CSV table of C-alpha atoms in Angstrom, one decimal:
chain,number,residue,atom,x,y,z
A,28,MET,CA,5.6,2.3,-27.8
A,29,SER,CA,3.5,5.2,-28.9
A,30,ASP,CA,1.3,5.2,-32.0
A,31,ASP,CA,3.8,7.4,-33.9
A,32,PHE,CA,6.6,4.9,-33.2
A,33,SER,CA,8.8,7.5,-31.5
A,34,GLY,CA,12.0,6.1,-30.3
A,35,VAL,CA,12.2,3.5,-33.1
A,36,ASP,CA,15.6,3.2,-34.8
A,37,TRP,CA,14.5,2.6,-38.3
A,38,GLN,CA,17.9,1.5,-39.4
A,39,THR,CA,18.1,-1.4,-37.0
A,40,ALA,CA,14.4,-2.2,-36.5
A,41,ARG,CA,13.3,-5.8,-37.3
A,42,TYR,CA,9.8,-7.1,-38.3
A,43,ASP,CA,9.8,-9.5,-35.3
A,44,ASP,CA,10.7,-6.9,-32.7
A,45,LYS,CA,8.2,-6.8,-29.8
A,46,GLU,CA,6.9,-3.4,-31.1
A,47,PHE,CA,5.8,-5.0,-34.3
A,48,THR,CA,5.1,-8.7,-35.1
A,49,PRO,CA,7.0,-11.0,-32.8
A,50,GLY,CA,6.6,-14.8,-33.2
A,51,ASP,CA,7.4,-17.6,-35.6
A,52,PRO,CA,4.5,-18.6,-37.8
A,53,TYR,CA,6.1,-21.9,-38.7
A,54,GLU,CA,6.4,-22.8,-35.0
A,55,VAL,CA,2.7,-21.9,-34.6
A,56,ALA,CA,1.9,-24.2,-37.6
A,57,ARG,CA,3.9,-27.0,-36.1
A,58,LEU,CA,2.0,-26.7,-32.8
A,59,GLY,CA,-1.3,-26.6,-34.8
A,60,LYS,CA,-0.2,-29.8,-36.6
A,61,ARG,CA,0.5,-31.6,-33.4
A,62,ILE,CA,-2.9,-30.6,-32.0
A,63,ALA,CA,-4.5,-31.7,-35.3
A,64,ASP,CA,-2.8,-35.1,-35.1
A,65,THR,CA,-4.0,-35.4,-31.5
A,66,ALA,CA,-7.6,-34.6,-32.6
A,67,ALA,CA,-7.3,-37.3,-35.3
A,68,LEU,CA,-6.0,-39.9,-32.8
A,69,ILE,CA,-8.9,-39.1,-30.4
A,70,GLU,CA,-11.4,-39.4,-33.2
A,71,ASP,CA,-9.9,-42.7,-34.3
A,72,GLN,CA,-10.1,-44.1,-30.7
A,73,ALA,CA,-13.6,-43.0,-30.3
A,74,ALA,CA,-14.6,-44.7,-33.5
A,75,LYS,CA,-12.9,-48.0,-32.4
A,76,LEU,CA,-14.7,-47.9,-29.0
A,77,HIS,CA,-18.0,-47.2,-30.8
A,78,ASN,CA,-17.5,-50.1,-33.2
A,79,LEU,CA,-16.5,-52.4,-30.3
A,80,VAL,CA,-20.1,-52.3,-28.8
A,81,ASP,CA,-22.0,-51.7,-32.0
A,82,GLY,CA,-23.1,-55.2,-32.7
A,83,ASN,CA,-24.8,-58.3,-31.3
A,84,GLY,CA,-23.7,-60.3,-28.3
A,85,TRP,CA,-24.3,-57.6,-25.7
A,86,ASP,CA,-27.8,-58.7,-24.7
A,87,SER,CA,-27.0,-59.1,-21.0
A,88,ASP,CA,-26.8,-57.0,-17.8
A,89,ALA,CA,-23.0,-56.9,-18.0
A,90,GLY,CA,-23.0,-56.2,-21.7
A,91,ARG,CA,-25.5,-53.4,-21.3
A,92,GLU,CA,-23.5,-51.9,-18.5
A,93,PHE,CA,-20.3,-52.0,-20.5
A,94,GLN,CA,-22.1,-50.4,-23.4
A,95,LYS,CA,-23.3,-47.6,-21.1
A,96,LYS,CA,-19.9,-46.9,-19.7
A,97,THR,CA,-18.3,-47.1,-23.2
A,98,GLY,CA,-20.9,-44.8,-24.6
A,99,ASP,CA,-20.1,-42.2,-21.9
A,100,THR,CA,-16.4,-42.5,-22.7
A,101,VAL,CA,-17.1,-42.1,-26.4
A,102,GLY,CA,-19.1,-39.0,-25.7
A,103,LEU,CA,-16.2,-37.5,-23.7
A,104,LEU,CA,-13.7,-38.4,-26.4
A,105,THR,CA,-16.0,-36.8,-29.0
A,106,LYS,CA,-16.1,-33.6,-27.0
A,107,ALA,CA,-12.4,-33.6,-26.5
A,108,HIS,CA,-11.9,-34.1,-30.3
A,109,ARG,CA,-14.0,-31.0,-31.0
A,110,ARG,CA,-11.9,-29.0,-28.6
A,111,TYR,CA,-8.6,-30.1,-30.2
A,112,ALA,CA,-10.0,-29.8,-33.7
A,113,ALA,CA,-11.1,-26.2,-33.1
A,114,ALA,CA,-7.7,-25.3,-31.6
A,115,ALA,CA,-5.9,-26.9,-34.6
A,116,GLU,CA,-8.1,-25.1,-37.1
A,117,ALA,CA,-7.7,-21.7,-35.3
A,118,LEU,CA,-3.9,-22.1,-35.1
A,119,GLY,CA,-3.4,-23.7,-38.6
A,120,SER,CA,-1.1,-26.6,-39.5
A,121,THR,CA,0.6,-25.0,-42.5
A,122,VAL,CA,1.6,-21.5,-43.5
A,123,ASP,CA,-0.5,-20.6,-46.5
A,124,THR,CA,-1.1,-17.5,-48.6
A,125,ALA,CA,-3.4,-15.1,-46.8
A,126,PRO,CA,-6.7,-14.2,-48.5
A,127,ALA,CA,-6.6,-11.0,-50.6
A,128,ASP,CA,-9.4,-9.6,-48.4
A,129,GLU,CA,-7.7,-8.7,-45.2
A,130,HIS,CA,-11.1,-8.8,-43.4
A,131,ALA,CA,-11.5,-12.5,-44.1
A,132,HIS,CA,-10.7,-14.9,-41.3
A,133,THR,CA,-7.7,-17.2,-41.6
A,134,ASP,CA,-5.7,-19.4,-39.3
A,135,TRP,CA,-3.2,-17.7,-37.0
A,136,ALA,CA,0.0,-19.2,-38.6
A,137,THR,CA,-1.0,-17.8,-42.0
A,138,ALA,CA,-2.2,-14.5,-40.5
A,139,LEU,CA,1.0,-14.0,-38.5
A,140,ASP,CA,3.2,-14.7,-41.6
A,141,HIS,CA,1.2,-12.2,-43.7
A,142,ALA,CA,1.4,-9.5,-41.0
A,143,GLN,CA,5.2,-10.1,-40.8
A,144,ASN,CA,5.5,-9.8,-44.5
A,145,LEU,CA,3.6,-6.5,-44.5
A,146,VAL,CA,5.8,-5.1,-41.7
A,147,ARG,CA,9.0,-6.3,-43.5
A,148,ALA,CA,8.0,-4.3,-46.6
A,149,ALA,CA,7.0,-1.3,-44.6
A,150,LEU,CA,10.3,-1.3,-42.7
A,151,VAL,CA,12.2,-1.3,-46.0
A,152,GLU,CA,10.4,1.8,-47.0
A,153,ALA,CA,10.8,3.3,-43.6
A,154,ARG,CA,14.5,2.6,-43.5
A,155,THR,CA,15.0,4.2,-46.9
A,156,ALA,CA,12.9,7.3,-46.1
A,157,ASP,CA,14.7,7.7,-42.7
A,158,ALA,CA,18.1,7.5,-44.4
A,159,ASP,CA,17.1,10.1,-47.1
A,160,ARG,CA,15.7,12.6,-44.6
A,161,GLY,CA,18.8,12.2,-42.4
A,162,HIS,CA,21.0,12.8,-45.4
A,163,CYS,CA,19.0,15.9,-46.4
A,164,GLN,CA,19.1,17.3,-42.9
A,165,LYS,CA,22.9,16.9,-42.7
A,166,GLN,CA,23.3,18.7,-46.0
A,167,LEU,CA,21.0,21.5,-44.8
A,168,ASP,CA,22.9,21.9,-41.6
A,169,ALA,CA,26.2,22.1,-43.4
A,170,HIS,CA,25.0,24.5,-46.2
A,171,PRO,CA,26.4,28.0,-45.6
A,172,GLY,CA,23.9,29.8,-47.7
A,173,PRO,CA,20.7,31.6,-46.6
A,174,ASP,CA,17.3,29.8,-46.2
A,175,ASP,CA,16.1,31.0,-49.7
A,176,HIS,CA,19.2,29.6,-51.4
A,177,PRO,CA,18.0,27.3,-54.3
A,178,ASP,CA,20.1,24.4,-53.1
A,179,LYS,CA,18.5,24.7,-49.6
A,180,GLN,CA,15.0,24.9,-51.1
A,181,ARG,CA,15.7,21.8,-53.2
A,182,LEU,CA,17.0,19.9,-50.1
A,183,ASP,CA,13.9,21.0,-48.1
A,184,LYS,CA,11.6,19.6,-50.8
A,185,GLN,CA,13.6,16.3,-50.8
A,186,LYS,CA,13.4,16.1,-47.0
A,187,ASP,CA,9.6,16.8,-47.1
A,188,CYS,CA,9.2,13.9,-49.6
A,189,ALA,CA,11.3,11.6,-47.3
A,190,ASP,CA,9.2,12.6,-44.3
A,191,ALA,CA,6.0,11.8,-46.3
A,192,ASP,CA,7.4,8.4,-47.3
A,193,LEU,CA,8.3,7.7,-43.7
A,194,GLU,CA,4.7,8.6,-42.6
A,195,ALA,CA,3.3,6.3,-45.3
A,196,ALA,CA,5.5,3.5,-44.1
A,197,LYS,CA,4.2,4.1,-40.5
A,198,ARG,CA,0.6,3.9,-41.8
A,199,ASP,CA,1.5,0.6,-43.5
A,200,ILE,CA,2.9,-0.8,-40.2
A,201,ARG,CA,-0.2,0.4,-38.3
A,202,ARG,CA,-2.4,-1.4,-40.9
A,203,ALA,CA,-0.3,-4.6,-40.5
A,204,LEU,CA,-0.6,-4.4,-36.7
A,205,ALA,CA,-4.3,-3.9,-36.9
A,206,TYR,CA,-4.6,-6.9,-39.2
A,207,ARG,CA,-2.5,-9.0,-36.8
A,208,ASP,CA,-4.6,-8.0,-33.8
A,209,ALA,CA,-7.9,-8.7,-35.6
A,210,GLN,CA,-6.8,-12.2,-36.7
A,211,ALA,CA,-5.4,-13.0,-33.3
A,212,GLY,CA,-8.7,-12.0,-31.8
A,213,HIS,CA,-10.5,-14.3,-34.2
A,214,ALA,CA,-8.2,-17.3,-33.3
A,215,LYS,CA,-8.6,-16.6,-29.6
A,216,ALA,CA,-12.4,-16.3,-29.8
A,217,ALA,CA,-12.6,-19.6,-31.7
A,218,ILE,CA,-10.6,-21.5,-29.1
A,219,GLN,CA,-12.5,-19.9,-26.2
A,220,ASP,CA,-15.8,-20.7,-27.8
A,221,ALA,CA,-14.8,-24.3,-28.2
A,222,VAL,CA,-13.6,-24.5,-24.6
A,223,GLU,CA,-16.7,-22.8,-23.2
A,224,HIS,CA,-19.2,-24.8,-25.1
A,225,ASP,CA,-17.8,-28.3,-25.7
A,226,GLY,CA,-19.2,-29.7,-22.5
A,227,LEU,CA,-15.9,-30.6,-20.9
A,228,LYS,CA,-15.5,-27.4,-18.9
A,229,ASP,CA,-16.7,-27.5,-15.3
A,230,PRO,CA,-17.8,-23.9,-14.6
A,231,ARG,CA,-18.9,-22.6,-11.3
A,232,HIS,CA,-22.7,-22.7,-11.3
A,233,HIS,CA,-23.4,-21.6,-7.7
A,234,TRP,CA,-22.6,-18.5,-5.7
A,235,TRP,CA,-21.0,-20.6,-3.0
A,236,ASP,CA,-18.3,-22.0,-5.4
A,237,GLY,CA,-15.0,-20.7,-4.2
A,238,TRP,CA,-16.2,-20.2,-0.6
A,239,GLN,CA,-12.7,-20.4,0.6
A,240,ASP,CA,-11.8,-17.1,-1.1
A,241,TRP,CA,-15.0,-15.5,0.3
A,242,VAL,CA,-14.0,-16.6,3.8
A,243,ALA,CA,-10.5,-15.4,3.4
A,244,ASP,CA,-11.6,-12.0,2.1
A,245,ILE,CA,-14.2,-11.6,5.0
A,246,GLY,CA,-11.5,-12.5,7.5
A,247,HIS,CA,-9.2,-9.9,6.0
A,248,TRP,CA,-11.6,-7.0,6.1
A,249,ALA,CA,-12.9,-8.1,9.5
A,250,GLY,CA,-9.3,-7.8,10.7
A,251,VAL,CA,-9.0,-4.3,9.1
A,252,ALA,CA,-12.2,-3.3,10.9
A,253,ALA,CA,-11.0,-4.7,14.2
A,254,ALA,CA,-7.7,-2.8,14.0
A,255,ALA,CA,-9.5,0.5,13.1
A,256,LEU,CA,-12.2,0.1,15.7
A,257,GLY,CA,-9.7,-1.0,18.4
A,258,VAL,CA,-7.6,2.1,17.9
A,259,LEU,CA,-10.7,4.3,18.0
A,260,ALA,CA,-12.0,2.5,21.2
A,261,LEU,CA,-8.6,3.1,22.9
A,262,VAL,CA,-8.3,6.7,21.9
A,263,LEU,CA,-12.0,7.5,22.7
A,264,SER,CA,-12.4,5.3,25.7
A,265,TRP,CA,-13.1,8.4,27.9
A,266,VAL,CA,-16.2,9.4,25.8
A,267,PRO,CA,-19.3,7.9,27.4
A,268,VAL,CA,-21.3,5.5,25.3
A,269,LEU,CA,-19.1,6.0,22.2
A,270,GLY,CA,-16.1,4.3,23.8
A,271,GLU,CA,-18.1,1.3,25.0
A,272,VAL,CA,-19.8,0.9,21.6
A,273,LEU,CA,-16.5,1.1,19.7
A,274,ALA,CA,-15.1,-1.6,22.0
A,275,ALA,CA,-18.0,-3.9,21.4
A,276,LEU,CA,-17.8,-3.4,17.7
A,277,ALA,CA,-14.1,-4.1,17.7
A,278,LEU,CA,-14.7,-7.3,19.6
A,279,ILE,CA,-17.3,-8.5,17.1
A,280,ALA,CA,-14.9,-7.8,14.2
A,281,SER,CA,-12.1,-9.6,16.0
A,282,VAL,CA,-14.3,-12.7,16.6
A,283,VAL,CA,-15.4,-12.7,12.9
A,284,ALA,CA,-11.7,-12.5,11.8
A,285,LEU,CA,-10.8,-15.3,14.2
A,286,VAL,CA,-13.5,-17.6,12.9
A,287,CYS,CA,-12.7,-16.9,9.2
A,288,ASP,CA,-9.0,-17.3,9.7
A,289,THR,CA,-9.5,-20.5,11.6
A,290,VAL,CA,-11.5,-21.9,8.6
A,291,SER,CA,-8.8,-20.7,6.2
A,292,ALA,CA,-6.1,-22.3,8.3
A,293,LEU,CA,-8.1,-25.6,8.3
A,294,ASP,CA,-8.4,-25.4,4.5
A,295,GLY,CA,-4.7,-24.7,4.1
A,296,LYS,CA,-5.2,-21.3,2.6
A,297,GLY,CA,-4.2,-19.5,5.9
A,298,THR,CA,-1.8,-20.2,8.7
A,299,TRP,CA,-2.2,-21.1,12.3
A,300,LEU,CA,0.0,-18.0,13.1
A,301,ASP,CA,-2.9,-15.9,11.8
A,302,VAL,CA,-5.3,-17.7,14.2
A,303,ALA,CA,-3.0,-17.3,17.1
A,304,ILE,CA,-2.7,-13.5,16.5
A,305,ASP,CA,-6.5,-13.2,16.2
A,306,ALA,CA,-6.9,-15.2,19.4
A,307,ILE,CA,-4.5,-12.8,21.2
A,308,GLY,CA,-6.6,-9.9,19.8
A,309,VAL,CA,-9.9,-11.3,21.1
A,310,LEU,CA,-8.4,-12.2,24.6
A,311,SER,CA,-7.0,-8.7,24.8
A,312,PHE,CA,-10.5,-7.3,25.2
A,313,GLY,CA,-11.1,-9.4,28.3
A,314,ALA,CA,-7.7,-8.6,29.7
A,315,GLY,CA,-8.4,-4.9,29.1
A,316,ARG,CA,-11.7,-5.0,31.0
A,317,LEU,CA,-10.0,-6.7,34.0
A,318,LEU,CA,-6.9,-4.5,33.9
A,319,GLY,CA,-9.0,-1.3,33.4
A,320,THR,CA,-11.3,-2.3,36.4
A,321,ALA,CA,-8.3,-3.1,38.5
A,322,ALA,CA,-6.7,0.3,37.7
A,323,LYS,CA,-9.8,2.2,38.6
A,324,GLU,CA,-10.2,0.3,41.9
A,325,ALA,CA,-6.5,0.9,42.7
A,326,SER,CA,-7.0,4.6,41.9
A,327,VAL,CA,-9.9,4.8,44.4
A,328,ALA,CA,-7.9,2.9,47.0
A,329,ALA,CA,-4.9,5.2,46.4
A,330,ARG,CA,-7.0,8.2,47.3
A,331,GLY,CA,-8.3,6.4,50.4
A,332,ALA,CA,-4.7,5.6,51.5
A,333,SER,CA,-3.6,9.2,50.8
A,334,ALA,CA,-6.6,10.5,52.8
A,335,LEU,CA,-5.8,8.2,55.7
A,336,LYS,CA,-2.2,9.5,55.7
A,337,ASP,CA,-3.5,13.0,55.8
A,338,VAL,CA,-5.8,12.2,58.7
A,339,GLY,CA,-2.7,11.2,60.7
A,340,LEU,CA,-0.8,14.4,59.8
A,341,ALA,CA,-3.8,16.6,60.7
A,342,ARG,CA,-4.2,14.8,64.1
A,343,GLU,CA,-0.5,15.4,64.8
A,344,ALA,CA,-1.2,19.1,64.0
A,345,GLY,CA,-3.8,19.2,66.8
A,346,LEU,CA,-7.1,18.8,64.9
A,347,ASN,CA,-9.9,16.7,66.4
A,348,PRO,CA,-10.7,13.4,64.7
A,349,ALA,CA,-13.8,14.7,62.8
A,350,ALA,CA,-12.0,17.8,61.5
A,351,ALA,CA,-8.9,15.8,60.5
A,352,ARG,CA,-11.0,13.3,58.6
A,353,GLY,CA,-13.0,16.1,56.9
A,354,LEU,CA,-9.8,17.9,55.8
A,355,ALA,CA,-8.3,14.7,54.5
A,356,GLU,CA,-11.5,13.8,52.5
A,357,ALA,CA,-11.6,17.3,51.0
A,358,LEU,CA,-7.9,17.2,50.0
A,359,ASN,CA,-8.1,13.8,48.3
A,360,GLY,CA,-11.6,14.0,46.8
A,361,VAL,CA,-13.0,11.1,48.8
A,362,LYS,CA,-16.7,11.4,49.8
A,363,PRO,CA,-17.3,12.1,53.5
A,364,GLY,CA,-17.1,9.0,55.6
A,365,GLN,CA,-15.8,6.8,52.7
A,366,ILE,CA,-12.1,6.5,53.5
A,367,GLY,CA,-12.4,3.0,55.0
A,368,LYS,CA,-14.7,1.8,52.2
A,369,ALA,CA,-12.3,3.1,49.6
A,370,LEU,CA,-9.5,1.1,51.2
A,371,ALA,CA,-11.7,-2.0,51.6
A,372,GLU,CA,-12.7,-1.9,47.9
A,373,GLY,CA,-9.2,-1.7,46.6
A,374,PRO,CA,-8.1,-4.2,43.9
A,375,ALA,CA,-7.9,-7.9,44.7
A,376,GLU,CA,-4.9,-9.9,43.6
A,377,LEU,CA,-4.5,-9.5,39.9
A,378,LEU,CA,-3.3,-12.9,38.7
A,379,PRO,CA,-6.3,-14.9,40.1
A,380,ARG,CA,-8.7,-12.5,38.4
A,381,MET,CA,-6.8,-12.8,35.1
A,382,ARG,CA,-8.0,-16.4,35.0
A,383,SER,CA,-11.4,-15.0,33.8
A,384,VAL,CA,-9.9,-13.4,30.7
A,385,VAL,CA,-11.6,-15.7,28.2
A,386,LYS,CA,-14.9,-15.3,30.0
A,387,GLU,CA,-14.5,-11.5,30.1
A,388,SER,CA,-13.5,-11.5,26.4
A,389,LEU,CA,-16.6,-13.4,25.1
A,390,ASP,CA,-19.2,-12.2,27.6
A,391,ALA,CA,-21.5,-10.3,25.2
A,392,LYS,CA,-23.8,-9.3,28.1
A,393,ALA,CA,-21.0,-7.5,29.9
A,394,TYR,CA,-20.3,-5.3,26.8
A,395,VAL,CA,-24.1,-4.6,26.4
A,396,ASP,CA,-24.3,-3.7,30.1
A,397,ASP,CA,-21.3,-1.4,29.8
A,398,ILE,CA,-23.1,0.5,27.0
A,399,LYS,CA,-26.3,0.7,29.0
A,400,VAL,CA,-24.5,2.0,32.1
A,401,ALA,CA,-22.7,4.6,30.0
A,402,ALA,CA,-26.0,5.6,28.4
A,403,GLY,CA,-27.7,5.9,31.8
A,404,ARG,CA,-30.1,3.0,31.2
A,405,LEU,CA,-28.6,1.0,34.0
A,406,PRO,CA,-27.4,2.4,37.4
A,407,ARG,CA,-23.7,2.5,37.8
A,408,GLU,CA,-22.0,1.7,41.1
A,409,ALA,CA,-21.9,4.6,43.4
A,410,SER,CA,-18.5,6.3,43.2
A,411,LEU,CA,-16.5,6.7,46.4
A,412,VAL,CA,-14.7,9.7,44.8
A,413,THR,CA,-16.2,13.2,44.4
A,414,ASP,CA,-16.3,15.0,41.1
A,415,GLY,CA,-13.2,17.0,40.5
A,416,ALA,CA,-11.1,14.7,42.6
A,417,PRO,CA,-7.3,15.2,42.3
A,418,GLY,CA,-5.4,13.0,39.9
A,419,LEU,CA,-2.9,10.4,41.1
A,420,ALA,CA,0.0,12.7,40.5
A,421,GLN,CA,-1.5,15.1,43.1
A,422,ILE,CA,-2.0,12.7,46.0
A,423,SER,CA,0.4,11.2,48.5
A,424,GLY,CA,2.3,8.1,47.5
A,425,SER,CA,1.1,4.6,48.5
A,426,THR,CA,1.1,1.1,47.3
A,427,PHE,CA,-2.3,1.6,45.8
A,428,LYS,CA,-1.0,4.6,43.8
A,429,THR,CA,1.8,2.5,42.4
A,430,MET,CA,-0.7,-0.3,41.6
A,431,ALA,CA,-3.0,2.2,39.8
A,432,GLY,CA,-0.2,3.5,37.7
A,433,ILE,CA,1.0,0.0,36.8
A,434,GLY,CA,-2.6,-1.1,36.1
A,435,LYS,CA,-3.1,1.8,33.7
A,436,ALA,CA,0.1,1.1,31.9
A,437,LEU,CA,-0.9,-2.6,31.6
A,438,TYR,CA,-4.3,-1.7,30.3
A,439,ILE,CA,-2.8,0.5,27.5
A,440,GLY,CA,-0.3,-2.2,26.7
A,441,SER,CA,-3.0,-5.0,26.7
A,442,GLN,CA,-4.8,-3.1,24.0
A,443,THR,CA,-1.9,-1.5,22.0
A,444,LEU,CA,0.3,-4.5,21.5
A,445,PRO,CA,-2.3,-6.9,20.2
A,446,LEU,CA,-3.7,-4.1,17.9
A,447,ALA,CA,-0.2,-3.5,16.5
A,448,LEU,CA,0.4,-7.2,16.0
A,449,GLY,CA,-2.9,-7.8,14.3
A,450,TRP,CA,-2.5,-4.8,12.0
A,451,SER,CA,1.0,-5.8,11.0
A,452,ASN,CA,-0.3,-9.3,10.1
A,453,LEU,CA,-2.9,-8.0,7.6
A,454,ALA,CA,-2.0,-9.2,4.1
A,455,PRO,CA,-3.6,-7.6,1.0
A,456,VAL,CA,-6.2,-9.7,-0.8
A,457,GLY,CA,-6.4,-7.7,-4.0
A,458,GLU,CA,-4.1,-6.0,-6.5
A,459,GLY,CA,-3.2,-2.4,-5.6
A,460,GLU,CA,-4.5,-2.6,-2.0
A,461,SER,CA,-3.1,0.1,0.2
A,462,LYS,CA,-0.3,-0.7,2.7
A,463,VAL,CA,-2.6,0.7,5.4
A,464,THR,CA,-5.0,-2.2,5.1
A,465,GLY,CA,-2.4,-4.8,4.0
A,466,PRO,CA,1.1,-4.1,5.4
A,467,ASN,CA,1.9,-7.8,5.5
A,468,LEU,CA,4.9,-7.2,7.7
A,469,LEU,CA,4.9,-10.8,9.0
A,470,SER,CA,5.0,-12.5,5.6
A,471,GLY,CA,8.7,-13.4,6.0
A,472,LEU,CA,8.1,-14.9,9.3
A,473,LYS,CA,5.4,-17.2,7.8
A,474,GLY,CA,8.0,-18.6,5.4
A,475,ILE,CA,9.8,-20.2,8.4
A,476,PRO,CA,8.9,-23.9,8.6
A,477,GLY,CA,6.5,-24.5,11.5
A,478,ILE,CA,5.7,-20.9,12.2
A,479,GLY,CA,3.8,-20.4,9.0
A,480,ALA,CA,2.1,-23.9,9.1
A,481,GLY,CA,-1.5,-24.4,8.0
A,482,GLY,CA,-4.0,-27.1,7.2
A,483,ILE,CA,-4.8,-30.4,9.0
A,484,PRO,CA,-2.1,-32.9,9.7
A,485,PHE,CA,-2.1,-36.0,7.4
A,486,TYR,CA,-4.7,-34.3,5.2
A,487,ASN,CA,-3.7,-30.9,3.7
A,488,TRP,CA,-0.9,-29.9,6.1
A,489,THR,CA,1.6,-27.3,4.9
A,490,TRP,CA,4.8,-26.7,6.9
A,491,HIS,CA,5.1,-23.1,5.9
A,492,ALA,CA,3.2,-20.4,3.9
A,493,SER,CA,4.5,-19.5,0.5
A,494,GLY,CA,4.6,-15.8,1.3
């Protein structure tokens, strides 16, 4: 609702509409009376406890201990009484006449009643003025004479007066609403002041209070970083140094996310599905290193196999062994005299090597060495293939060529699928967070009992996440 009350139907508007002064002051007073009665009861019980130990006959260890415990209880009851008494005073227990000075503080029940009375009176004026201006406008629209006709001029003046009366009524409503808001602010401040300073509240005094939220937030943003860095590492894997650095940073972010999500799952704030997805993401780095290495080895072996096939064809064409070998090496990009070595250094069986996935994933030194090799600070293994060697599509078919193609596809899949899974599991941690960093596509899955479980069995176990 705008400040000019556009859209209000003045003929049907009520003082307690949500645009004006909703609420029942007598219900507020009844609530205040109940709170005041509770405050009186607490005060009475505190006095009885105090009188119970305020006398002779307590000169013993047991008596003094009882006095101490009772004194502590009386202190807490006194503080509770102050809170209830402050709330009762702020709300009011009866609806009285408001002070003539509208800037003077009064209880909320009385203030709300006064504000509603002001709005009632203003709405009567607004309803009359709106009816008058509408009546004048209809007569003006139906009058056949020119604009300077005396009757039209008279109706224009009457309509202007009605418009002025309506604006005056709006000003009265605005003043009533300002009074209501000011008195509501006073009541709210009085209650908050009592709650904040009565000694019963247990505020957070240390930066580590609410550490569960900190851990969850860190885990979320580490997951976002891991997803972004993982994509960049995959796309830029061919760039020396940069590709290796991005892969190392993505692994670090993935491990941080795994640790934080594990803590959240233990606390019951997160789920074990989050942990499983994080673990898959971390292990994918080790699988990627093994599959990438296997694909490279198979590619080298494929060139060796193709060169060996070409040697046989050249010999059948009548070339001597040296010439046939030289031609085959040139055609396939294998260094002179390295055909046998290329075949010998082809990939070993893949599954036995995949047993080292965990070691490969968490071997920090291996990632550092990759960066150093790419930067030229450590010698790389001598390549068996010359620069400008033909691609796999250009060489003869062989088992190694097939293995190289499969290895490359497995490598891309080992990185892409965990990245997609991890990104789709990111849930927003704040209001208005972008879908890019918090798509939360698996929230429905976590509502399934068992899949979205979290916590520790027999302690804080939850069978499924709430969302």
